[in-house]
Amino acid sequence: MNASSKHDRRSLFHSICDENRLRLSRIARFYGRSDADDLLQDILLQLWCSLPKFQHQCSTGTWCFRVAINTAITWQRARRTKVTTINIEMPATLATNTASDTHQQQMLERFLDSLPEIDRATLIMHLENFSHAEIAETMGVGQGAIRTRLCRIRKRLKQWEQD
Amino acid sequence: MDEFEKLKTTWQLIEPLPDERFRQLRDRVETAQTQIRHAIVRRDLAETIAAGFVVVFFSFPLLYSDRTWSRLGSLVIIASAIEIPLILWIARRPPNRTEPNDTLLNQLDQEIILLTRQAKLLRNIFWWYFFPLSLGMLLFSIGLLENHRPHDHGGSALINWGVFSVMLVIILAISIFGWKLNRDGASQTFDTRVRYYDNLRTALRSSDEDSLSTLQDQVPFLESPKVTISRRRKMIGWSLALGVMISFTAFGYFTMVHFNQRCGRWIMISAPVTGALVIAFSRAWRKTNDGRANTP
């Protein structure tokens, strides 16, 4: 499909948005915190603008995630969100979750915040069920490097749980 | 078992944004991005087609007229008709070649360059659009006057010069009206967006927390649609009135010179009256529609 065509661009944008709605939402919620809407709008804007340059060399999911994560990181850098002041706005529906779930989420977000930028993006991709090959492609490194990085994160997680 | 499995389950529990909200954001971005691009492309296409007609129409006097002024006027008009789409095309071309996955900042820079070009184009419209066309029309009209001297057709020199003055006033009025309309359009359509993207860029570059919090107030695609529709209807009404006036004057002039002086004169006199009627009708139509829009 040629993304340069206007109709194709629109339908491709819609299908990418629909397919990746949950992923994009989670990234916006995690990186954007209480300003998730703002971040999501910027991610969508970036996706729309980048669409004509999408070469279809990778899957739309990987490409979409790459654009989203780049935008989110740039956005967060600009905001310089402090790791120590985590205050994730929990949606009303989440109130139905058990206290344990909420606690787990807060712990996860705290752990993610404690990671360096690239490690955090790698782990998020892993949590989003991307394969090592896809993560490697997005990060622009080899699969071996991703395995090593995940191994390092795993060790760090163990240590972090003990602390 | 993967140590990350527990994390995966927790991560998946992060509540996504409501479907409706997500769609709203997606549509807002899409509308904001497509509307303006489509409008630019449509305008450029219409200008190019119109330019084609102008070139064909004025080629005849350029090739066959025996009067220097008419030929010169036609030449100027044809040159302007070729120049206008070229300028529009140059303004629309992408600023730079970018990488497939460029950063948001670079994308914003590109967008700002494109929109700034369009705003500048509209602000300077008098010099690249109205001035050369008006000059050509003026020279062409002088040629026509020369071509149909009073003694040749039994008409009065005063009437001919009167007609010429009316045409001159209309050309001037169109130029000023068009220039003002486009200048307003530049500030309403492009400047607001440029400001939004510029603020977004500044916010992304700086760590100033306040700059981002004020962004929401400046998002251009949150404008009230009713105001825009009303403004657009007003513009359509005025443009239509001007178009009718020009057509009547041109047709009247043509009739007066080539067929029947009295008939032509009456057609020309009726031009401003018809224009005024069109404005009155468009105002009534606008009021009815605005009233309907206000009805809950």
Short mmCIF file of C-alpha atoms in Angstrom, two decimals:
data_model
loop_
_atom_site.label_atom_id
_atom_site.label_comp_id
_atom_site.label_asym_id
_atom_site.label_seq_id
_atom_site.Cartn_x
_atom_site.Cartn_y
_atom_site.Cartn_z
CA MET A 1 0.00 0.00 0.00
CA ASN A 2 1.34 3.41 -0.89
CA ALA A 3 1.04 5.73 2.10
CA SER A 4 1.56 8.83 0.00
CA SER A 5 -1.93 8.56 -1.42
CA LYS A 6 -4.32 10.63 0.64
CA HIS A 7 -7.01 7.99 0.97
CA ASP A 8 -4.49 5.33 1.82
CA ARG A 9 -2.86 7.61 4.33
CA ARG A 10 -6.14 8.15 6.09
CA SER A 11 -7.15 4.51 6.14
CA LEU A 12 -3.65 3.45 7.17
CA PHE A 13 -3.70 6.02 9.97
CA HIS A 14 -7.05 4.70 11.16
CA SER A 15 -5.99 1.08 11.03
CA ILE A 16 -2.70 1.79 12.83
CA CYS A 17 -4.56 3.75 15.50
CA ASP A 18 -7.16 1.03 15.95
CA GLU A 19 -4.64 -1.79 16.04
CA ASN A 20 -2.39 -0.03 18.51
CA ARG A 21 -4.95 1.81 20.60
CA LEU A 22 -4.18 -0.07 23.81
CA ARG A 23 -0.42 0.20 23.39
CA LEU A 24 -0.54 3.89 22.58
CA SER A 25 -2.88 4.52 25.48
CA ARG A 26 -0.59 2.71 27.89
CA ILE A 27 2.45 4.64 26.69
CA ALA A 28 0.55 7.91 26.96
CA ARG A 29 -0.67 7.02 30.44
CA PHE A 30 2.75 5.94 31.61
CA TYR A 31 4.86 8.74 30.13
CA GLY A 32 2.21 11.45 30.20
CA ARG A 33 0.78 10.69 33.64
CA SER A 34 -1.97 13.20 34.30
CA ASP A 35 -1.33 14.79 30.87
CA ALA A 36 -1.86 11.54 28.99
CA ASP A 37 -4.28 13.25 26.60
CA ASP A 38 -1.71 15.85 25.61
CA LEU A 39 0.96 13.26 25.02
CA LEU A 40 -1.38 11.03 23.06
CA GLN A 41 -2.35 13.95 20.83
CA ASP A 42 1.33 14.64 20.16
CA ILE A 43 1.97 10.96 19.43
CA LEU A 44 -0.94 10.85 16.99
CA LEU A 45 0.25 14.06 15.36
CA GLN A 46 3.72 12.59 14.98
CA LEU A 47 2.26 9.37 13.54
CA TRP A 48 0.20 11.31 11.02
CA CYS A 49 3.16 13.46 9.97
CA SER A 50 5.53 10.49 9.70
CA LEU A 51 3.11 8.28 7.80
CA PRO A 52 4.17 9.30 4.26
CA LYS A 53 7.74 8.37 5.16
CA PHE A 54 6.80 4.93 6.46
CA GLN A 55 8.70 2.51 4.24
CA HIS A 56 6.92 -0.70 5.28
CA GLN A 57 10.29 -2.24 6.02
CA CYS A 58 8.99 -3.32 9.41
CA SER A 59 5.54 -4.15 10.76
CA THR A 60 3.17 -1.25 11.38
CA GLY A 61 3.06 -2.21 15.06
CA THR A 62 6.83 -1.90 15.46
CA TRP A 63 6.94 1.33 13.48
CA CYS A 64 4.05 2.81 15.44
CA PHE A 65 5.66 1.85 18.72
CA ARG A 66 8.98 3.36 17.65
CA VAL A 67 7.36 6.66 16.77
CA ALA A 68 5.32 6.62 19.98
CA ILE A 69 8.23 5.80 22.24
CA ASN A 70 10.46 8.43 20.57
CA THR A 71 7.76 11.03 20.98
CA ALA A 72 7.10 10.03 24.57
CA ILE A 73 10.80 10.14 25.48
CA THR A 74 11.24 13.56 23.85
CA TRP A 75 8.11 14.75 25.58
CA GLN A 76 9.23 13.45 28.95
CA ARG A 77 12.69 14.93 28.53
CA ALA A 78 11.07 18.27 27.95
CA ARG A 79 8.95 17.89 31.03
CA ARG A 80 11.82 16.41 33.03
CA THR A 81 9.42 14.41 35.11
CA LYS A 82 10.95 13.75 38.46
CA VAL A 83 11.26 10.10 39.34
CA THR A 84 10.58 10.74 42.98
CA THR A 85 7.27 12.48 42.43
CA ILE A 86 5.20 9.76 40.88
CA ASN A 87 1.53 10.49 41.03
CA ILE A 88 -0.28 8.49 38.42
CA GLU A 89 -3.86 9.50 37.97
CA MET A 90 -5.78 6.29 38.22
CA PRO A 91 -8.91 6.15 36.12
CA ALA A 92 -12.22 5.61 37.82
CA THR A 93 -12.56 2.09 36.42
CA LEU A 94 -9.34 1.11 38.05
CA ALA A 95 -10.92 1.67 41.42
CA THR A 96 -12.61 -1.67 40.89
CA ASN A 97 -9.20 -3.32 40.86
CA THR A 98 -8.03 -4.77 44.07
CA ALA A 99 -5.76 -2.76 46.32
CA SER A 100 -3.08 -5.31 45.55
CA ASP A 101 -3.35 -4.60 41.79
CA THR A 102 -3.03 -0.90 42.35
CA HIS A 103 -0.05 -1.43 44.56
CA GLN A 104 1.53 -3.69 41.95
CA GLN A 105 1.03 -1.03 39.31
CA GLN A 106 2.61 1.64 41.43
CA MET A 107 5.56 -0.64 42.10
CA LEU A 108 5.95 -1.37 38.40
CA GLU A 109 5.85 2.28 37.49
CA ARG A 110 8.35 3.08 40.20
CA PHE A 111 10.64 0.38 38.89
CA LEU A 112 10.31 1.60 35.31
CA ASP A 113 11.06 5.12 36.43
CA SER A 114 14.20 3.94 38.15
CA LEU A 115 15.56 2.55 34.86
CA PRO A 116 17.63 4.49 32.35
CA GLU A 117 15.69 5.74 29.32
CA ILE A 118 16.74 3.04 26.87
CA ASP A 119 16.32 0.21 29.37
CA ARG A 120 12.88 1.49 30.19
CA ALA A 121 11.85 1.57 26.53
CA THR A 122 13.29 -1.94 26.04
CA LEU A 123 11.38 -3.30 29.00
CA ILE A 124 8.15 -1.61 27.93
CA MET A 125 8.48 -3.21 24.50
CA HIS A 126 9.10 -6.54 26.15
CA LEU A 127 6.03 -6.07 28.35
CA GLU A 128 4.07 -5.24 25.19
CA ASN A 129 5.02 -8.70 23.87
CA PHE A 130 7.35 -7.53 21.11
CA SER A 131 9.88 -10.14 20.04
CA HIS A 132 13.60 -9.62 20.62
CA ALA A 133 14.02 -9.08 16.89
CA GLU A 134 11.41 -6.34 16.87
CA ILE A 135 12.88 -4.63 19.93
CA ALA A 136 16.35 -4.84 18.36
CA GLU A 137 15.04 -3.30 15.16
CA THR A 138 13.35 -0.46 17.02
CA MET A 139 16.39 0.26 19.15
CA GLY A 140 18.77 -0.09 16.23
CA VAL A 141 20.93 -2.73 17.95
CA GLY A 142 21.49 -6.46 17.62
CA GLN A 143 19.30 -9.11 19.24
CA GLY A 144 22.21 -10.15 21.44
CA ALA A 145 22.38 -6.68 22.91
CA ILE A 146 18.67 -6.81 23.70
CA ARG A 147 19.03 -10.16 25.44
CA THR A 148 21.93 -8.78 27.49
CA ARG A 149 19.99 -5.67 28.34
CA LEU A 150 16.93 -7.64 29.44
CA CYS A 151 19.16 -9.89 31.51
CA ARG A 152 20.62 -6.82 33.19
CA ILE A 153 17.14 -5.45 33.86
CA ARG A 154 16.09 -8.80 35.30
CA LYS A 155 18.98 -8.69 37.76
CA ARG A 156 18.15 -5.14 38.62
CA LEU A 157 14.53 -6.11 39.23
CA LYS A 158 15.55 -8.85 41.63
CA GLN A 159 17.78 -6.46 43.50
CA TRP A 160 15.09 -3.81 43.51
CA GLU A 161 12.54 -6.28 44.93
CA GLN A 162 14.93 -7.23 47.69
CA ASP A 163 15.46 -3.57 48.56
CA MET B 1 8.99 -18.87 34.08
CA ASP B 2 9.99 -15.43 32.87
CA GLU B 3 10.45 -13.04 35.81
CA PHE B 4 8.83 -10.44 33.68
CA GLU B 5 5.54 -12.33 33.40
CA LYS B 6 4.23 -10.77 36.59
CA LEU B 7 5.27 -7.35 35.33
CA LYS B 8 3.56 -8.05 32.02
CA THR B 9 0.29 -8.84 33.76
CA THR B 10 0.56 -5.66 35.81
CA TRP B 11 1.49 -3.59 32.77
CA GLN B 12 -1.54 -4.86 30.89
CA LEU B 13 -3.70 -3.72 33.78
CA ILE B 14 -2.88 -0.08 33.09
CA GLU B 15 -6.23 1.22 32.03
CA PRO B 16 -6.20 2.54 28.46
CA LEU B 17 -7.85 5.84 27.59
CA PRO B 18 -11.56 5.41 26.89
CA ASP B 19 -12.24 4.40 23.32
CA GLU B 20 -14.36 7.49 22.68
CA ARG B 21 -11.65 9.84 23.95
CA PHE B 22 -9.04 8.10 21.84
CA ARG B 23 -11.20 8.45 18.72
CA GLN B 24 -11.81 12.12 19.48
CA LEU B 25 -8.09 12.80 19.73
CA ARG B 26 -7.36 10.81 16.58
CA ASP B 27 -10.05 12.61 14.60
CA ARG B 28 -8.97 15.99 15.94
CA VAL B 29 -5.39 15.44 14.79
CA GLU B 30 -6.52 14.07 11.45
CA THR B 31 -9.01 16.85 10.80
CA ALA B 32 -6.54 19.54 11.76
CA GLN B 33 -3.89 18.07 9.50
CA THR B 34 -6.03 17.18 6.51
CA GLN B 35 -8.38 20.16 6.36
CA ILE B 36 -5.67 22.71 5.85
CA ARG B 37 -3.69 20.59 3.38
CA HIS B 38 -6.78 19.82 1.34
CA ALA B 39 -7.74 23.48 1.31
CA ILE B 40 -4.28 24.43 0.04
CA VAL B 41 -4.28 21.74 -2.65
CA ARG B 42 -7.80 22.64 -3.76
CA ARG B 43 -6.90 26.31 -3.97
CA ASP B 44 -3.75 25.60 -5.97
CA LEU B 45 -5.63 23.33 -8.33
CA ALA B 46 -8.38 25.90 -8.88
CA GLU B 47 -5.79 28.60 -9.51
CA THR B 48 -3.97 26.40 -12.00
CA ILE B 49 -7.16 25.60 -13.92
CA ALA B 50 -8.18 29.27 -13.90
CA ALA B 51 -4.69 30.20 -15.10
CA GLY B 52 -5.06 27.74 -17.98
CA PHE B 53 -8.30 29.41 -19.06
CA VAL B 54 -6.76 32.86 -18.76
CA VAL B 55 -3.78 31.85 -20.89
CA VAL B 56 -6.03 30.40 -23.61
CA PHE B 57 -8.39 33.39 -23.52
CA PHE B 58 -5.69 36.06 -23.72
CA SER B 59 -3.63 34.21 -26.31
CA PHE B 60 -6.07 35.38 -29.00
CA PRO B 61 -5.60 39.13 -28.48
CA LEU B 62 -1.88 38.55 -28.00
CA LEU B 63 -1.63 36.82 -31.36
CA TYR B 64 -4.25 38.59 -33.43
CA SER B 65 -4.80 42.08 -32.00
CA ASP B 66 -3.31 44.93 -34.02
CA ARG B 67 -3.09 47.23 -30.98
CA THR B 68 0.10 47.38 -28.99
CA TRP B 69 -1.61 48.10 -25.63
CA SER B 70 -3.92 45.11 -25.94
CA ARG B 71 -1.05 42.83 -26.87
CA LEU B 72 1.10 44.16 -24.06
CA GLY B 73 -1.78 43.77 -21.59
CA SER B 74 -2.42 40.22 -22.77
CA LEU B 75 1.25 39.39 -22.43
CA VAL B 76 1.34 40.70 -18.86
CA ILE B 77 -1.83 38.77 -17.98
CA ILE B 78 -0.50 35.54 -19.50
CA ALA B 79 2.81 35.98 -17.71
CA SER B 80 0.95 36.50 -14.41
CA ALA B 81 -1.25 33.49 -15.07
CA ILE B 82 1.87 31.35 -15.48
CA GLU B 83 3.65 32.93 -12.53
CA ILE B 84 0.81 32.45 -10.02
CA PRO B 85 0.60 28.62 -10.06
CA LEU B 86 4.39 28.47 -10.06
CA ILE B 87 4.59 30.53 -6.88
CA LEU B 88 1.86 28.42 -5.28
CA TRP B 89 3.65 25.24 -6.24
CA ILE B 90 6.98 26.48 -4.86
CA ALA B 91 5.31 27.40 -1.56
CA ARG B 92 3.75 23.95 -1.24
CA ARG B 93 6.82 21.85 -1.87
CA PRO B 94 8.28 20.11 1.22
CA PRO B 95 11.04 22.13 2.91
CA ASN B 96 13.61 19.35 3.34
CA ARG B 97 14.04 15.65 2.82
CA THR B 98 13.64 13.99 6.18
CA GLU B 99 14.50 10.63 7.58
CA PRO B 100 11.73 8.01 7.76
CA ASN B 101 11.45 8.31 11.51
CA ASP B 102 12.36 11.88 12.15
CA THR B 103 11.95 13.34 15.59
CA LEU B 104 8.86 15.26 16.53
CA LEU B 105 10.89 18.43 16.75
CA ASN B 106 12.08 18.11 13.15
CA GLN B 107 8.57 17.33 11.98
CA LEU B 108 7.31 20.40 13.76
CA ASP B 109 10.04 22.50 12.19
CA GLN B 110 8.94 21.31 8.75
CA GLU B 111 5.31 22.00 9.51
CA ILE B 112 6.15 25.49 10.76
CA ILE B 113 8.20 26.25 7.62
CA LEU B 114 5.32 25.13 5.37
CA LEU B 115 2.68 27.10 7.24
CA THR B 116 4.85 30.20 7.52
CA ARG B 117 5.38 30.09 3.75
CA GLN B 118 1.64 29.94 3.17
CA ALA B 119 0.98 32.80 5.58
CA LYS B 120 3.66 34.90 3.90
CA LEU B 121 2.20 34.07 0.51
CA LEU B 122 -1.23 35.34 1.53
CA ARG B 123 0.18 38.45 3.14
CA ASN B 124 2.07 39.41 -0.01
CA ILE B 125 -0.74 38.43 -2.35
CA PHE B 126 -1.08 41.95 -3.68
CA TRP B 127 2.39 41.91 -5.24
CA TRP B 128 2.42 38.48 -6.86
CA TYR B 129 -1.28 38.13 -7.68
CA PHE B 130 -3.37 41.26 -7.84
CA PHE B 131 -0.76 43.73 -9.01
CA PRO B 132 0.40 41.92 -12.19
CA LEU B 133 -3.14 40.87 -13.11
CA SER B 134 -4.55 44.35 -12.52
CA LEU B 135 -1.72 45.91 -14.49
CA GLY B 136 -2.39 43.54 -17.36
CA MET B 137 -6.12 44.26 -17.26
CA LEU B 138 -5.42 47.98 -17.20
CA LEU B 139 -3.16 47.82 -20.25
CA PHE B 140 -5.62 45.57 -22.01
CA SER B 141 -8.48 48.00 -21.28
CA ILE B 142 -6.45 50.92 -22.65
CA GLY B 143 -5.93 48.88 -25.77
CA LEU B 144 -9.68 48.29 -26.03
CA LEU B 145 -10.38 51.99 -25.65
CA GLU B 146 -7.88 52.71 -28.38
CA ASN B 147 -9.45 50.04 -30.52
CA HIS B 148 -12.92 51.55 -30.28
CA ARG B 149 -12.49 55.28 -30.52
CA PRO B 150 -15.74 57.28 -30.33
CA HIS B 151 -15.58 58.43 -33.93
CA ASP B 152 -15.40 54.83 -35.16
CA HIS B 153 -18.63 53.75 -33.50
CA GLY B 154 -20.44 57.00 -32.94
CA GLY B 155 -20.10 56.74 -29.15
CA SER B 156 -19.05 59.36 -26.68
CA ALA B 157 -15.50 59.67 -25.39
CA LEU B 158 -16.89 60.55 -21.99
CA ILE B 159 -18.82 57.27 -21.77
CA ASN B 160 -15.82 55.27 -22.87
CA TRP B 161 -13.63 56.89 -20.26
CA GLY B 162 -16.45 56.52 -17.74
CA VAL B 163 -16.59 52.80 -18.45
CA PHE B 164 -12.83 52.63 -18.18
CA SER B 165 -12.95 54.39 -14.80
CA VAL B 166 -15.65 52.01 -13.53
CA MET B 167 -13.48 49.06 -14.55
CA LEU B 168 -10.49 50.65 -12.86
CA VAL B 169 -12.43 51.16 -9.64
CA ILE B 170 -13.71 47.59 -9.73
CA ILE B 171 -10.23 46.18 -10.35
CA LEU B 172 -8.90 48.28 -7.47
CA ALA B 173 -11.77 47.25 -5.20
CA ILE B 174 -11.23 43.57 -5.97
CA SER B 175 -7.51 43.91 -5.31
CA ILE B 176 -8.02 45.63 -1.97
CA PHE B 177 -10.82 43.27 -0.95
CA GLY B 178 -8.83 40.20 -1.98
CA TRP B 179 -5.71 41.46 -0.26
CA LYS B 180 -7.60 42.15 2.98
CA LEU B 181 -9.43 38.82 2.83
CA ASN B 182 -6.18 36.93 2.33
CA ARG B 183 -4.36 38.89 5.01
CA ASP B 184 -7.13 38.03 7.49
CA GLY B 185 -7.07 34.43 6.26
CA ALA B 186 -3.33 34.27 6.87
CA SER B 187 -3.68 35.36 10.47
CA GLN B 188 -6.77 33.24 11.18
CA THR B 189 -5.73 30.05 9.47
CA PHE B 190 -1.98 29.89 9.46
CA ASP B 191 -0.67 32.17 12.18
CA THR B 192 -2.75 30.43 14.87
CA ARG B 193 -1.35 27.07 13.83
CA VAL B 194 2.19 28.36 13.54
CA ARG B 195 1.86 29.75 17.06
CA TYR B 196 0.57 26.37 18.33
CA TYR B 197 3.39 24.40 16.72
CA ASP B 198 5.93 26.98 17.80
CA ASN B 199 4.75 26.78 21.39
CA LEU B 200 4.82 23.00 21.22
CA ARG B 201 8.37 23.15 19.90
CA THR B 202 9.43 25.58 22.60
CA ALA B 203 7.79 23.44 25.24
CA LEU B 204 9.56 20.33 23.98
CA ARG B 205 12.89 22.10 23.94
CA SER B 206 12.65 23.77 27.29
CA SER B 207 11.87 22.50 30.73
CA ASP B 208 9.45 25.29 31.41
CA GLU B 209 6.42 23.61 32.93
CA ASP B 210 4.14 26.59 32.42
CA SER B 211 4.66 26.74 28.67
CA LEU B 212 3.05 23.32 28.26
CA SER B 213 0.19 24.00 30.60
CA THR B 214 -0.86 26.99 28.51
CA LEU B 215 -0.72 25.03 25.26
CA GLN B 216 -4.21 23.67 25.52
CA ASP B 217 -5.69 27.15 25.31
CA GLN B 218 -3.92 27.74 22.03
CA VAL B 219 -4.79 24.56 20.15
CA PRO B 220 -6.13 25.93 16.86
CA PHE B 221 -8.46 23.07 16.14
CA LEU B 222 -10.54 23.78 19.19
CA GLU B 223 -12.06 26.88 17.60
CA SER B 224 -15.79 27.29 17.67
CA PRO B 225 -17.06 25.89 14.35
CA LYS B 226 -20.11 28.19 14.33
CA VAL B 227 -17.96 31.31 14.12
CA THR B 228 -15.91 29.80 11.32
CA ILE B 229 -19.00 28.83 9.35
CA SER B 230 -20.53 32.27 9.76
CA ARG B 231 -17.29 33.93 8.65
CA ARG B 232 -16.99 31.61 5.68
CA ARG B 233 -20.57 32.34 4.60
CA LYS B 234 -19.85 36.05 4.78
CA MET B 235 -16.79 35.60 2.57
CA ILE B 236 -18.72 33.49 0.08
CA GLY B 237 -21.42 36.18 -0.13
CA TRP B 238 -18.95 38.97 -0.78
CA SER B 239 -16.94 36.97 -3.28
CA LEU B 240 -20.10 36.02 -5.15
CA ALA B 241 -21.23 39.66 -5.25
CA LEU B 242 -17.87 40.79 -6.57
CA GLY B 243 -17.85 38.02 -9.15
CA VAL B 244 -21.31 39.02 -10.36
CA MET B 245 -20.28 42.68 -10.56
CA ILE B 246 -17.17 41.91 -12.57
CA SER B 247 -19.04 39.60 -14.93
CA PHE B 248 -21.82 42.15 -15.51
CA THR B 249 -19.34 44.96 -16.10
CA ALA B 250 -17.20 42.91 -18.45
CA PHE B 251 -20.22 41.57 -20.30
CA GLY B 252 -21.75 45.06 -20.50
CA TYR B 253 -18.53 46.53 -21.78
CA PHE B 254 -18.21 43.82 -24.38
CA THR B 255 -21.83 44.34 -25.50
CA MET B 256 -21.36 48.10 -25.62
CA VAL B 257 -18.23 47.93 -27.71
CA HIS B 258 -19.25 45.21 -30.11
CA PHE B 259 -23.05 45.19 -30.32
CA ASN B 260 -25.31 47.72 -28.74
CA GLN B 261 -24.09 50.72 -26.79
CA ARG B 262 -27.31 51.41 -24.93
CA CYS B 263 -27.85 47.80 -23.94
CA GLY B 264 -24.24 47.46 -22.83
CA ARG B 265 -24.49 50.62 -20.76
CA TRP B 266 -27.58 49.34 -18.96
CA ILE B 267 -25.93 46.03 -18.22
CA MET B 268 -22.98 47.89 -16.75
CA ILE B 269 -25.17 50.16 -14.67
CA SER B 270 -27.00 47.13 -13.30
CA ALA B 271 -23.71 45.57 -12.12
CA PRO B 272 -23.50 47.34 -8.72
CA VAL B 273 -27.26 46.90 -8.18
CA THR B 274 -26.98 43.15 -8.79
CA GLY B 275 -23.93 43.00 -6.54
CA ALA B 276 -25.86 44.73 -3.77
CA LEU B 277 -28.76 42.32 -4.23
CA VAL B 278 -26.43 39.33 -3.94
CA ILE B 279 -24.98 40.76 -0.72
CA ALA B 280 -28.47 41.34 0.68
CA PHE B 281 -29.55 37.79 -0.17
CA SER B 282 -26.39 36.28 1.26
CA ARG B 283 -26.87 38.28 4.47
CA ALA B 284 -30.45 37.06 4.81
CA TRP B 285 -29.34 33.50 4.12
CA ARG B 286 -26.57 33.79 6.70
CA LYS B 287 -28.94 35.14 9.32
CA THR B 288 -31.43 32.33 8.69
CA ASN B 289 -28.72 29.69 8.95
CA ASP B 290 -27.11 31.22 12.04
CA GLY B 291 -30.54 31.40 13.64
CA ARG B 292 -31.08 27.75 12.79
CA ALA B 293 -27.66 26.88 14.21
CA ASN B 294 -28.53 28.63 17.48
CA THR B 295 -31.77 26.72 17.79
CA PRO B 296 -31.27 23.89 20.27
#
